[in-house]
Amino acid sequence: MAEIRLAIELAGLRLRNPTMNAAGVLGLTAGLLRRVYEEGAGAVVTKSLGLKPRMGHPNPTVVYVEAGLINAMGLPNPGVEYFLGELGRLKAEGIPVIASFFGETLEEFVEVASRLSEGGVDALELNCSCPNVEGVGLLGSDPGAVERVTEAVKGCVDVPLFVKLSPNVSDIAQVARAAEQGGADGLTAVNTLRAVAIDVETRRPILSNVTGGLSGPALKPVALRCVWEAAEEVEIPIIGCGGISNWRDAVEYLLCGASAIQVGTAVMSRGLGVFREIDEGLRRYLEANGFKEVSEIVGLAHKA
Ligand code: RRO
């Protein structure tokens, strides 16, 4: 039986398999990100980092709903300098690190990205799609702004740049194209879907921020549609994200046009074992269907 290869090449990154954690899951300490890698992920992704430490929104910031979770964390993070210390420990162990980052201005995006790139991250994920903080989320629904910030960041970093798209737009293909035109090396599709949860006893919204971002299985069909539309539009690779809980979900994303996948909510609901389960299920699927490597099934659902 031919050897099945889970290893992929993604915008110049060589990863041992196509799985990673979604940004925001398990934060950004070296200890927790190392656990993600030890449990079988091909790369690790940080919580979004900004220029300065930031508190985020007051509690409650998370609520479970049917088939999903709504969060309104509000971009809490200790700032880019803190993470550069943690990064050294991860790099010493050869763990591929993708740093998610944001800025409140174009200049801040550029500065944070430059520091991370110089600090030795393997790739960057530009977060212009946080649904819970006005400036940052709105940026992701303006194709012109996405192109400008992508171009500005790309001009001052020398690692692959992924742009994380928002599902909260009327035409995701247009935003995907803007990121590609700005020079993005890849896309992550998608961030969370704006949502509200109401408590019938208090008769009030549950989250302090009122609205939050929906993730988990409820998001999956919407996110798959976003990947489909982006894949029809751009040539650059796409990392699929949204409600992936098992190997079958991962295969759906690959067939839909994603070259790699991220797992978020399922890490919280099912634990870190989800990475090994996806790796093994994907290997069995490839073998049972006569494929030798992951890239052979990417985008197959688009072919007549
Ligand atoms: O921190 C958050 O509230 C948050 C972010 Br940065 C994001 O990109 N997506 C999300 O659902 N929550």
Coordinates of C-alpha atoms and ligand atoms in Angstrom, one line a residue:
M1 CA 0.0 0.0 0.0
A2 CA 1.4 3.4 -1.0
E3 CA 2.4 5.7 1.8
I4 CA -0.2 8.5 2.5
R5 CA 1.3 11.9 2.9
L6 CA -0.5 14.4 5.2
A7 CA 2.2 16.9 4.8
I8 CA 1.3 20.1 2.8
E9 CA 3.0 23.1 1.3
L10 CA 0.9 26.2 2.1
A11 CA 2.0 29.5 0.7
G12 CA 5.6 28.5 1.1
L13 CA 5.1 26.9 4.6
R14 CA 5.9 23.2 4.9
L15 CA 3.5 21.7 7.5
R16 CA 3.4 18.1 8.6
N17 CA -0.4 18.1 8.2
P18 CA -3.2 20.6 7.2
T19 CA -4.7 21.1 10.7
M20 CA -4.2 24.1 13.1
N21 CA -6.1 25.7 15.9
A22 CA -8.2 28.8 15.1
A23 CA -7.0 32.1 16.4
G24 CA -8.3 32.8 19.9
V25 CA -8.6 29.3 21.0
L26 CA -6.2 28.6 23.9
G27 CA -4.7 32.1 23.8
L28 CA -1.0 32.6 23.1
T29 CA 1.2 31.2 25.9
A30 CA 4.0 28.9 24.7
G31 CA 2.8 26.2 27.0
L32 CA -0.8 26.0 25.6
L33 CA 0.3 26.4 21.9
R34 CA 2.9 23.7 22.4
R35 CA 0.1 21.4 23.7
V36 CA -1.8 22.0 20.4
Y37 CA 1.2 20.9 18.4
E38 CA 1.9 17.9 20.6
E39 CA -1.7 16.8 20.2
G40 CA -1.2 16.7 16.4
A41 CA -1.8 20.1 14.8
G42 CA 0.4 21.0 11.8
A43 CA 0.8 24.6 13.0
V44 CA -0.4 26.8 15.8
V45 CA -2.2 30.1 15.6
T46 CA -2.1 32.8 18.3
K47 CA -4.9 34.8 19.8
S48 CA -4.9 38.2 17.9
L49 CA -2.1 40.5 19.0
G50 CA -2.2 44.2 19.0
L51 CA 0.4 46.9 19.7
K52 CA -0.5 47.4 23.4
P53 CA -2.1 45.2 26.1
R54 CA -5.8 45.4 25.9
M55 CA -8.5 44.2 28.5
G56 CA -11.3 43.2 26.2
H57 CA -15.0 43.4 27.1
P58 CA -16.4 42.8 30.6
N59 CA -18.1 39.5 31.4
P60 CA -20.2 37.7 30.2
T61 CA -18.1 37.3 27.1
V62 CA -19.1 33.7 26.1
V63 CA -22.4 31.9 25.8
Y64 CA -23.2 28.4 24.5
V65 CA -26.2 28.2 22.1
E66 CA -27.7 25.5 20.0
A67 CA -24.9 23.9 17.9
G68 CA -22.5 26.7 18.7
L69 CA -21.0 29.3 20.8
I70 CA -21.2 33.1 20.8
N71 CA -18.2 35.1 22.0
A72 CA -17.6 38.8 22.5
M73 CA -14.2 38.8 24.0
G74 CA -13.3 42.2 22.6
L75 CA -9.7 41.4 21.5
P76 CA -8.1 40.9 24.9
N77 CA -4.4 40.4 24.6
P78 CA -1.2 41.2 26.4
G79 CA 0.4 43.1 23.4
V80 CA 2.9 42.1 20.8
E81 CA 6.0 42.5 23.1
Y82 CA 4.8 39.9 25.5
F83 CA 4.3 37.4 22.8
L84 CA 7.8 37.8 21.3
G85 CA 9.1 36.3 24.6
E86 CA 6.8 33.3 24.3
L87 CA 7.7 32.9 20.6
G88 CA 11.4 32.2 21.3
R89 CA 10.3 29.1 23.3
L90 CA 8.1 27.8 20.5
K91 CA 10.7 28.4 17.8
A92 CA 13.4 26.6 19.8
E93 CA 11.2 23.5 19.5
G94 CA 10.6 23.9 15.7
I95 CA 6.9 24.5 16.0
P96 CA 5.4 26.4 13.1
V97 CA 3.8 29.6 14.5
I98 CA 1.2 31.7 12.7
A99 CA 0.6 35.0 14.5
S100 CA -2.8 36.5 14.3
F101 CA -2.6 40.3 14.6
F102 CA -4.7 43.5 14.3
G103 CA -4.3 47.2 14.5
E104 CA -6.6 50.1 15.2
T105 CA -5.0 52.1 12.3
L106 CA -3.1 51.1 9.2
E107 CA 0.2 52.2 10.8
E108 CA -0.5 49.9 13.8
F109 CA -1.2 46.9 11.6
V110 CA 2.1 47.6 9.9
E111 CA 4.0 48.0 13.1
V112 CA 2.7 44.9 14.8
A113 CA 3.2 42.8 11.7
S114 CA 6.8 44.1 11.3
R115 CA 7.7 43.2 14.9
L116 CA 6.2 39.7 14.6
S117 CA 8.0 39.1 11.3
E118 CA 11.3 40.3 12.7
G119 CA 10.7 38.3 15.8
G120 CA 10.6 35.1 13.8
V121 CA 7.0 34.0 13.3
D122 CA 6.6 31.6 10.4
A123 CA 3.5 33.4 9.0
L124 CA 1.0 36.1 9.8
E125 CA -2.8 36.1 9.9
L126 CA -4.2 39.6 9.5
N127 CA -7.4 39.9 11.5
C128 CA -9.6 42.5 9.8
S129 CA -12.8 40.6 10.7
C130 CA -13.3 40.7 14.5
P131 CA -17.1 41.1 14.8
N132 CA -16.9 42.5 18.3
V133 CA -14.7 45.7 18.0
E134 CA -16.0 48.3 15.6
G135 CA -13.0 49.6 13.7
V136 CA -11.4 46.2 13.2
G137 CA -14.5 44.4 12.1
L138 CA -15.7 47.1 9.8
L139 CA -12.4 47.1 8.0
G140 CA -13.0 43.6 6.8
S141 CA -16.2 44.6 5.0
D142 CA -14.6 47.3 2.9
P143 CA -12.7 45.7 0.0
G144 CA -10.7 48.9 -0.7
A145 CA -9.5 49.1 2.9
V146 CA -8.7 45.4 2.9
E147 CA -6.5 45.8 -0.2
R148 CA -4.7 48.9 1.3
V149 CA -3.9 47.3 4.7
T150 CA -2.8 44.0 3.0
E151 CA -0.5 45.9 0.7
A152 CA 0.9 48.0 3.4
V153 CA 1.6 45.0 5.7
K154 CA 3.0 42.9 2.8
G155 CA 5.4 45.7 1.9
C156 CA 7.2 45.4 5.3
V157 CA 7.2 41.7 6.2
D158 CA 9.0 38.8 4.7
V159 CA 6.8 35.9 5.9
P160 CA 3.6 34.6 4.2
L161 CA 0.6 36.8 5.0
F162 CA -2.9 35.3 5.3
V163 CA -5.9 37.6 5.5
K164 CA -8.8 36.4 7.7
L165 CA -12.1 37.2 6.0
S166 CA -15.4 38.0 7.7
P167 CA -18.6 36.1 6.8
N168 CA -20.5 39.3 7.7
V169 CA -20.4 40.8 4.2
S170 CA -22.7 40.6 1.2
D171 CA -20.0 39.6 -1.3
I172 CA -17.1 37.7 0.2
A173 CA -15.6 37.0 -3.3
Q174 CA -15.0 40.8 -3.7
V175 CA -13.2 41.0 -0.3
A176 CA -11.2 37.8 -1.2
R177 CA -10.1 39.4 -4.5
A178 CA -9.2 42.7 -2.7
A179 CA -6.9 40.8 -0.3
E180 CA -5.3 38.9 -3.3
Q181 CA -4.8 42.1 -5.2
G182 CA -3.2 43.6 -2.1
G183 CA -0.6 40.8 -2.2
A184 CA -2.0 38.3 0.4
D185 CA -0.3 34.9 0.1
G186 CA -3.4 33.2 1.4
L187 CA -6.8 33.7 3.0
T188 CA -8.4 32.3 6.2
A189 CA -12.2 31.8 5.7
V190 CA -13.9 32.7 8.0
N191 CA -14.2 34.6 11.2
T192 CA -17.4 34.4 13.3
L193 CA -20.9 35.3 12.3
R194 CA -22.6 38.2 14.1
A195 CA -25.2 37.0 16.5
V196 CA -27.3 37.7 19.7
A197 CA -28.4 35.6 22.6
I198 CA -31.3 36.7 24.9
D199 CA -32.0 35.6 28.5
V200 CA -35.7 35.2 29.1
E201 CA -35.5 35.7 32.9
T202 CA -33.7 39.0 32.8
R203 CA -35.2 39.8 29.5
R204 CA -31.9 41.2 28.4
P205 CA -29.1 40.2 26.0
I206 CA -26.7 37.7 27.7
L207 CA -23.4 39.2 26.5
S208 CA -22.2 42.5 27.9
N209 CA -21.4 43.6 24.4
V210 CA -25.0 42.6 23.3
T211 CA -23.7 41.1 20.0
G212 CA -21.0 38.5 19.6
G213 CA -19.6 36.1 17.0
L214 CA -21.2 32.7 16.4
S215 CA -18.8 29.7 15.9
G216 CA -19.2 26.0 16.0
P217 CA -21.4 23.5 13.9
A218 CA -24.1 26.2 13.4
L219 CA -21.5 28.2 11.4
K220 CA -20.3 25.4 9.2
P221 CA -22.6 25.6 6.2
V222 CA -22.2 29.4 6.0
A223 CA -18.4 29.1 6.3
L224 CA -18.3 26.4 3.6
R225 CA -20.3 28.7 1.3
C226 CA -17.7 31.4 2.0
V227 CA -14.8 29.1 1.2
W228 CA -16.6 28.0 -2.0
E229 CA -17.1 31.5 -3.2
A230 CA -13.6 32.6 -2.3
A231 CA -12.1 29.5 -4.0
E232 CA -14.0 30.4 -7.2
E233 CA -12.6 33.9 -7.1
V234 CA -8.9 33.6 -6.1
E235 CA -5.7 31.6 -6.9
I236 CA -4.1 31.9 -3.5
P237 CA -4.6 29.1 -1.0
I238 CA -7.4 29.2 1.6
I239 CA -7.4 28.0 5.2
G240 CA -11.0 26.9 6.0
C241 CA -12.4 27.7 9.4
G242 CA -15.9 27.4 10.9
G243 CA -17.5 24.6 12.8
I244 CA -15.0 21.8 12.0
S245 CA -15.4 19.1 14.7
N246 CA -14.2 15.9 13.0
W247 CA -12.3 14.5 10.0
R248 CA -15.4 14.5 7.8
D249 CA -15.9 18.2 8.3
A250 CA -12.3 18.7 7.4
V251 CA -12.6 16.7 4.2
E252 CA -15.7 18.8 3.3
Y253 CA -13.6 21.9 3.5
L254 CA -10.8 20.5 1.5
L255 CA -13.2 19.4 -1.2
C256 CA -14.8 22.8 -1.1
G257 CA -11.4 24.4 -1.9
A258 CA -9.6 24.9 1.4
S259 CA -5.9 23.7 1.4
A260 CA -5.7 23.6 5.2
I261 CA -8.2 23.8 8.1
Q262 CA -8.5 25.4 11.5
V263 CA -10.4 24.0 14.5
G264 CA -11.8 26.4 17.1
T265 CA -15.0 25.7 19.1
A266 CA -14.4 21.9 18.9
V267 CA -11.2 22.2 20.8
M268 CA -13.3 23.6 23.7
S269 CA -16.2 21.2 23.3
R270 CA -14.1 18.0 22.5
G271 CA -10.6 18.7 23.7
L272 CA -7.2 18.7 22.0
G273 CA -7.6 15.1 20.9
V274 CA -9.6 16.4 18.0
F275 CA -6.4 17.2 16.0
R276 CA -5.2 13.6 16.1
E277 CA -8.7 12.3 15.3
I278 CA -8.8 14.6 12.2
D279 CA -5.3 13.6 11.1
E280 CA -6.1 9.9 11.4
G281 CA -9.6 10.2 9.8
L282 CA -8.1 12.2 6.9
R283 CA -5.4 9.6 6.4
R284 CA -8.0 6.8 6.3
Y285 CA -10.2 8.7 3.9
L286 CA -7.3 9.4 1.4
E287 CA -6.2 5.7 1.6
A288 CA -9.8 4.3 1.1
N289 CA -10.3 6.5 -1.9
G290 CA -7.1 6.0 -3.7
F291 CA -5.4 9.3 -3.0
K292 CA -1.8 9.7 -1.9
E293 CA -1.7 13.3 -0.6
V294 CA -4.0 16.0 0.7
S295 CA -3.5 18.3 -2.2
E296 CA -5.2 15.8 -4.5
I297 CA -8.6 16.5 -3.0
V298 CA -8.4 20.3 -2.6
G299 CA -11.2 21.8 -4.6
L300 CA -12.5 18.6 -6.1
A301 CA -16.1 19.6 -5.5
H302 CA -15.6 22.4 -8.0
K303 CA -14.7 20.0 -10.8
A304 CA -17.4 18.9 -13.1
Ligands
RRO1 O1 -11.7 38.8 20.7 C1 -12.8 38.7 20.1 O2 -13.9 39.1 20.5 C2 -12.9 38.0 18.8 C3 -12.0 38.2 17.7 BR1 -10.4 39.2 17.9 C4 -12.2 37.6 16.5 O3 -11.5 37.7 15.5 N1 -13.3 36.8 16.4 C5 -14.2 36.6 17.4 O4 -15.2 35.9 17.2 N2 -13.9 37.2 18.6

